[in-house]
Amino acid sequence: MKAGGKHDGGIAFAIVIVLVALNLRAFLTSSSPLLEPIRMATGIGFHAVALLTVLPMFAMGATSLFGAAVGQRIGARGGVALGLVAIAVACASRYVAGGAAALLWSAALAGAGVGLVQALMPGVVKQAYPARIGVMTGLYSAAIMGGGGLGAMASPWVAHALGGDKGPDWHAGLAIWALLATFALLYWLNMRRIESTSAAEAPGLRGLSWLRCFASRRAWLLAACFGLINGGYTSLVAWLPHFYAQQGWTAQQGGSVLALMTAAQVVSALAMPAIARSRGRDLRPWLVLTLAAQLAGFCALTFDAPVPAVAIAVVLGFGLGGAFSLCMVLALDHLSDPAQAGALAGFMQGVGFMIAALAPFVTGWVREQTGGFTLAWAYLAAVVVALLPLMLCFDPRRYAAATAGLFVARGTQAGAPSITALDSAATRKV
């Protein structure tokens, strides 16, 4: 099957995409429900706790910027494999982590691995499933969110199950995700279906660099919106279980609320791109809808509304999950060429995740200064209000004008990397 053809990549490749994506948030959400035992064992303070989310997000952003260059050198297969190795090593090292420094190092390494994977996968998905980019991007985004839910729910359960009478074994709760990363790595390497030409064989990519995005107002707008939206997610991952712990909830209960929010994210990430695509290319009404849901959730937290935590978690999850996947589709829609669209998406994620990394630090500082989270939730609600008018800028009729001259191809599109998506049983190109 030729890249960019009308046929999609098949079920086997969809499964491996899901397996890889499940690893991109589990390590991040696993520490929040275990915050109290971690703090008691290591003496880590609130600023350092925030760094458990801030550092990997910065690492994700920085590595995402260089991910396309790595992919050009070693291919999508090698680049994603390298990212999964980093995640597995980082998670495994947490089993023997003795203090804050080791935890922060592992967080940064895992974030770097995630950034590498995230830089390459959007282009892989777009080229493998050109006719179903909305649905498959939704599936990929939903799997990312689902991994976050697994981390929040399973880590405290594993910690309590293996800790026994001695208390939660937070080392095991954090390290368990090395197994999932290893499994995904083996599955990924076993798929004889991803072939990428080298840079020497793909002259069309020599002029392709995310550095061009620094001069593009549209690229910066996408990155800013993506980063501010994800700032709400990173803040909730870092602090929502602790917020409920202050109200007397257990770690497992707080983790369950975070997992429920993530479950709503999964549904929304799957549904919103497909629904939006069925109504046309204009994603603005759907982005506004997801932002409105976020605003409702943050307002409920800010004003301590008499609303069950379950309802707040579902509303926030719907808004965050839908906005994330719609932003991914939005970036990919701007350019028809998969490699160019992937580079733009990589820039959006790279800069965006570094912006998102600041949010937990800001909200954590506000909590430390005020003794509560009320003003932190109010800050996140204000960010959503600021984002609403920016959505009007994304008129699909102006995509071409907004990205004109962003990438200058020095070869034909036929020279772009070919990602052959066949069923795992297939052994030849068709």
Phi, psi and omega in degrees: 000132180279141178298139180083007178284186185276346184270150181268174191281347178101165184290321183300318180290325176299321179295317182291327175299317179296316181299317179295314184296329180300337183274355191273353177224346185302317181295332184283320183274348185289332185279331185298314179292342181256020186301315184295309177297327177294315180295320180293324183280328187250344184073018183291136182269180184293324178295317179291324176300317178299327180294336176298336174260321184295312183300310179296328179292319175297318179295320175303313183297312182297317182288327178300325181295327182261358184298321180297320179295320177296318179298325178292330182276316186243000178086162180298321181300309181291323181295314178295320178299317179298319178297318179294324176299316179299318179296315181298315180296317181298314180294318180298323181295339180290343179292335180245011181294129184255350183198187184296321183299316181294321179295318180292322177298315181295323179296317180294318180295316178297320178298321177297319178297318179296318180300321179295316179296315184293333178289331187262327188294322179301317177294322177299314181296316182296321182280328180283331183229063184298331183273349183227042185298323180295311181295315185286326174294323175297318178297315178299313179296320180296321178294324175299312179296321179298321176298322176297320177295319177300317180298317182291324184273316188280327184299311177295328178294314178298317181299316181287323181294320182271341181281327179063221183289343182281354183103173184300133174270085186293334176301312180293322180298328179274326186278344186302335185284352172295329179292317179295319180295320179294318179297315179297322179298314180296319179296316180299313181291335181281346182278109179272064189215359181244107181238124180236129179290155179285171181297326180292331181271354184232074181300336179296341181268350185294331177267008184262113181213138177293346178301330177298333183293337180296337180263005184255120177295325180294319178298319179292323178295316177300315181296318181296314179296315179299317181294316181293323177296315181287343174298326175295319179296312183296325178293318179293321177300318183286324194236344185299313177299322179292325177302315179283333175296326176296339179264012175095008179283154176278168179298321181292322178293316178296320177295326179293322177296317178297321178294322177296318176301320180292323177299319176295324176299318180300311181299315182293319179297326176287316190278317190298314178297320180294317179295315181297318180297325181291344180257002180124191184269346184282112183266356187299315179299325182284325174295319178297321178299315181292324177292323177298322177295319177298316180299319179298317180294315181292325176294321178298320177290319183297314185265010179050049182297146180285063182238136180302145179302328179298315181294318179298317180297319181293316181295315178297318179297318177301313182294316183288316181294316179295319180295321180298309183291324178294324177295322178296314178297319181303314180294316182292331180290337186293333183226138183279331181285126184301319181293318179292317178297321178295322178295318178295317177296324178296319176296314179303314180290319183299305179290322182297318180292329176290325173294315181297331182296335182286334187298312179298327178293317179295311181293326176294321178295318179298318179297320181291326181282326185257343182082003179206180185253004186303309181290333177294315177294323179296321178299316180295324176296320179295323177298318179297318178300319179293330182286330187305310181292337180293335181296337180293343183287343190265059175282120184298337178290346181249009179302313183298316180294322183291334182248011181300128178077005182296315177236134179249109181285135177256010178206179180282159179297336179295342179275359181291161182302138179258122177252102185275115184253100178240165172294154186297338180281343183283143183232006179220160177281148177234000000 
